[in-house]
Coordinates of C-alpha atoms and ligand atoms in Angstrom, one line a residue:
M29 CA -3.5 -0.7 11.3
K30 CA -4.7 0.4 7.9
F31 CA -5.4 -2.1 5.2
F32 CA -4.6 -1.2 1.6
I33 CA -5.2 -3.3 -1.4
D34 CA -2.2 -3.8 -3.8
T35 CA -3.9 -3.9 -7.2
A36 CA -5.2 -2.1 -9.9
N37 CA -8.1 -4.7 -10.6
L38 CA -11.6 -2.8 -10.1
D39 CA -13.4 -5.9 -9.3
Q40 CA -11.0 -6.9 -6.4
I41 CA -11.1 -3.2 -5.2
R42 CA -14.9 -3.4 -5.1
E43 CA -14.8 -6.7 -3.3
A44 CA -12.2 -5.6 -0.8
Q45 CA -14.2 -2.3 -0.4
D46 CA -17.6 -4.2 0.2
L47 CA -15.9 -6.1 3.0
G48 CA -16.0 -2.6 4.9
V49 CA -12.2 -2.9 6.1
L50 CA -10.5 -1.4 3.2
D51 CA -8.3 1.9 4.0
G52 CA -6.8 2.4 0.6
V53 CA -5.4 1.3 -2.6
T54 CA -1.7 1.0 -3.9
T55 CA -0.9 0.7 -7.6
N56 CA 2.3 0.4 -9.5
P57 CA 3.1 0.4 -13.5
S58 CA 3.4 -3.3 -13.2
L59 CA 0.0 -3.7 -11.8
M60 CA -1.4 -1.1 -14.3
A61 CA 0.0 -3.2 -17.1
K62 CA -1.3 -6.5 -15.7
E63 CA -4.8 -5.0 -16.2
G64 CA -4.0 -3.8 -19.6
I65 CA -4.1 -0.1 -18.6
T66 CA -1.9 1.5 -21.1
G67 CA -1.5 5.2 -22.4
R68 CA -1.3 8.3 -20.2
N69 CA -4.8 9.2 -20.4
N70 CA -6.1 5.7 -19.7
I71 CA -3.9 5.5 -16.7
L72 CA -5.1 8.8 -15.3
K73 CA -8.7 7.8 -15.8
H74 CA -8.2 4.5 -14.1
Y75 CA -6.7 6.2 -10.9
V76 CA -10.0 8.3 -10.8
D77 CA -12.1 5.4 -11.3
I78 CA -10.2 3.7 -8.3
C79 CA -10.7 6.8 -6.2
N80 CA -14.5 6.6 -6.9
I81 CA -14.8 3.2 -5.5
V82 CA -12.6 3.5 -2.3
D83 CA -12.9 6.1 0.5
G84 CA -9.1 6.2 1.4
D85 CA -5.5 6.8 -0.2
V86 CA -4.7 5.9 -3.6
S87 CA -1.1 5.8 -4.6
A88 CA -0.4 6.7 -8.0
E89 CA 3.3 6.4 -9.1
V90 CA 5.3 8.7 -11.3
I91 CA 7.3 7.4 -14.1
A92 CA 10.0 9.9 -14.6
T93 CA 13.1 9.5 -13.0
D94 CA 14.5 13.1 -12.8
F95 CA 13.5 15.8 -10.4
K96 CA 12.0 18.2 -12.8
E97 CA 9.6 15.7 -14.6
M98 CA 8.7 13.8 -11.3
V99 CA 7.4 17.2 -10.0
K100 CA 5.5 17.9 -13.2
E101 CA 4.0 14.3 -13.1
G102 CA 3.4 14.4 -9.4
E103 CA 1.5 17.7 -9.6
E104 CA -0.7 16.4 -12.3
L105 CA -1.6 13.2 -10.4
A106 CA -2.1 15.1 -7.2
E107 CA -4.7 17.3 -9.3
L108 CA -6.7 14.3 -10.2
H109 CA -8.4 13.7 -7.0
P110 CA -7.9 14.6 -3.3
Q111 CA -7.4 11.0 -2.3
I112 CA -4.4 10.6 -4.6
V113 CA -0.8 10.1 -2.8
V114 CA 2.0 10.5 -5.2
K115 CA 4.2 7.5 -5.4
V116 CA 8.0 8.3 -5.7
P117 CA 10.7 5.8 -6.2
M118 CA 13.7 5.7 -3.4
I119 CA 16.6 7.4 -5.8
K120 CA 18.4 10.5 -5.3
E121 CA 16.0 12.6 -7.7
G122 CA 13.2 11.0 -5.7
V123 CA 14.0 12.2 -2.5
K124 CA 14.4 15.7 -3.9
A125 CA 11.1 15.3 -5.2
I126 CA 9.5 13.9 -2.2
K127 CA 11.0 17.1 -0.1
Y128 CA 9.5 19.4 -2.9
F129 CA 6.1 17.9 -2.5
T130 CA 6.1 17.7 1.2
D131 CA 6.9 21.6 1.2
H132 CA 3.9 22.0 -1.3
G133 CA 1.4 20.0 0.5
I134 CA 1.3 17.1 -1.7
R135 CA 1.3 13.7 -0.1
T136 CA 3.8 11.1 -1.1
N137 CA 4.5 7.3 -0.8
C138 CA 8.1 6.5 -1.1
T139 CA 8.4 3.3 -2.9
L140 CA 11.2 0.4 -3.6
V141 CA 12.6 0.8 -0.1
F142 CA 14.8 -2.2 0.9
S143 CA 16.8 -0.7 3.7
A144 CA 16.5 1.1 7.1
G145 CA 18.8 3.9 5.6
Q146 CA 16.4 4.6 2.8
A147 CA 13.4 4.5 5.0
L148 CA 15.4 7.1 7.4
L149 CA 16.1 9.4 4.3
A150 CA 12.3 9.1 3.1
A151 CA 11.3 10.3 6.6
K152 CA 13.7 13.0 6.7
A153 CA 12.3 14.3 3.2
G154 CA 8.8 14.2 4.9
A155 CA 7.2 11.5 3.0
T156 CA 3.7 10.6 4.0
Y157 CA 4.3 6.9 3.6
V158 CA 7.4 4.8 3.2
S159 CA 6.9 1.2 1.3
P160 CA 9.5 -1.2 2.4
F161 CA 8.9 -4.3 0.1
I162 CA 8.8 -7.5 2.5
G163 CA 8.1 -10.1 0.1
R164 CA 10.7 -9.1 -2.4
L165 CA 13.4 -9.2 0.5
D166 CA 12.1 -12.5 1.5
D167 CA 12.6 -13.6 -2.1
I168 CA 16.2 -13.1 -1.8
S169 CA 16.6 -14.9 1.8
T170 CA 16.6 -11.6 3.6
D171 CA 14.1 -11.0 6.5
G172 CA 11.5 -8.5 5.5
L173 CA 9.8 -8.3 8.7
E174 CA 13.2 -7.6 10.4
L175 CA 13.3 -4.5 8.2
I176 CA 9.8 -3.5 9.4
A177 CA 11.1 -3.7 13.0
D178 CA 14.0 -1.7 12.3
I179 CA 12.1 1.2 10.7
R180 CA 9.5 1.2 13.5
L181 CA 12.6 1.6 16.1
I182 CA 14.2 4.2 14.0
Y183 CA 10.8 6.3 13.5
D184 CA 9.7 6.0 17.2
N185 CA 13.3 6.9 18.4
Y186 CA 12.8 10.3 16.8
G187 CA 9.0 10.8 16.4
F188 CA 9.1 10.6 12.5
E189 CA 5.3 10.8 11.6
T190 CA 5.9 8.9 8.1
Q191 CA 3.8 5.9 8.1
I192 CA 5.2 2.6 7.7
L193 CA 3.3 0.9 4.8
A194 CA 4.5 -2.8 4.6
A195 CA 4.3 -3.5 0.9
S196 CA 4.9 -6.5 -1.2
V197 CA 2.9 -8.3 1.5
R198 CA 2.2 -11.7 0.2
H199 CA 0.2 -13.9 2.9
T200 CA -1.8 -13.6 5.9
M201 CA 1.2 -14.2 8.3
H202 CA 2.9 -11.2 6.7
V203 CA -0.1 -9.1 7.7
I204 CA -0.3 -10.6 11.3
N205 CA 3.5 -10.1 11.8
C206 CA 3.3 -6.7 10.5
A207 CA 0.6 -5.7 12.9
K208 CA 2.5 -7.4 15.9
I209 CA 5.6 -5.1 15.0
G210 CA 3.3 -2.0 14.6
A211 CA 3.5 -1.2 10.7
D212 CA 1.0 1.7 10.3
V213 CA -0.4 0.3 7.1
M214 CA -0.1 -3.1 5.1
T215 CA -0.8 -3.4 1.4
G216 CA -1.2 -7.0 -0.1
P217 CA -3.3 -8.9 -2.6
L218 CA -7.1 -9.6 -1.7
S219 CA -6.1 -13.1 -0.6
S220 CA -3.8 -11.7 2.1
I221 CA -7.0 -9.9 3.6
E222 CA -9.5 -12.6 3.0
G223 CA -7.0 -15.1 4.2
L224 CA -7.5 -13.4 7.8
L225 CA -11.2 -14.8 7.9
K226 CA -10.2 -18.4 7.7
H227 CA -10.2 -21.0 10.4
P228 CA -11.5 -24.6 10.3
L229 CA -12.9 -24.4 14.0
T230 CA -15.1 -21.2 12.8
D231 CA -16.4 -23.6 9.8
S232 CA -17.1 -26.7 11.9
G233 CA -18.4 -24.4 14.8
L234 CA -21.1 -22.7 12.6
K235 CA -22.0 -26.0 10.7
Q236 CA -22.9 -27.6 14.3
F237 CA -24.8 -24.5 15.4
L238 CA -26.9 -24.4 12.3
E239 CA -27.5 -28.1 12.6
D240 CA -28.5 -27.8 16.3
Y241 CA -30.9 -24.8 15.4
K242 CA -32.5 -27.0 12.8
K243 CA -33.3 -29.9 15.1
G244 CA -35.1 -27.6 17.7
N245 CA -36.9 -25.7 14.9
Ligands
G3P9 O1 3.4 -2.9 -3.1 C1 4.6 -3.3 -3.8 C2 4.1 -4.1 -4.6 O2 3.3 -4.0 -5.5 C3 5.3 -5.4 -5.0 O3 4.6 -6.5 -4.6 O4 4.2 -8.8 -4.8 O5 5.3 -7.4 -6.8 O6 6.7 -8.0 -4.7 P1 5.3 -7.9 -5.4

C-alpha cells in the first residue's frame, strides 16, 4: 500500500519524507489556498518545490472545467516535472480529458469521486488513480469504506489497472481499514500516518527496557 500525504505544507511533506515511508503527495486548490499559495506562477513553482522534496507522484489539479482548457492546463502541469500526475475532477469534460491524457501518455488522478459508477467511468477512461473521498462520505452518514470495497470488487472483476487512491482519509482507522480492503494508496494528513506509530504498550515496554538496562550498567 502506498502512503501519500494530503497537504501543500512543505514542512509536513519534509517530515513525512524523512520518516522514509512516503510514496507521494496529493494537493488540491483548497490545500494550496490554506498555505497562502496564490497566483498561477506561485502555484506552479510550489508543485516543483514539492517534487524536489519527495521521490514519488505529486498530484496537481486543473482548475478549468471545460475539455480544451483542462487539456491545456494539464499539459502545462505535466511539463513541470516527471513526478506530476494531473488531477482532474469527475465531471463529463473531465472524463474526456482523462481519456485524452491517457492517449497522450500523461498520468491522471480522477478526483471528487463519490460513487462506484464514477470510479468505473474513471477506469474506463484510463485514469492512473481514482480518488474516492471517504471522509466526506462519512461526514454525510454514508460509509466511505464500503465505497472502497465496491470499487476494489469492480476493478478486480475486470482487471482494471487504475489504482484506488483512498482520499479524504482523516485518521488511522481509515488507513488500516483501507489496507484491509486492499486500496492501492491512501492519502491523508501527517497525523493519520504518525498515528500508526502509537501504542501505550510500546511506550511502557520501552520505558521498562531502558530502566532495566540502566540498572545493570
Ligand atoms: O484528498 C482529498 C482531500 O484533500 C479532501 O480531504 O479532509 O478535505 O475531505 P478532506
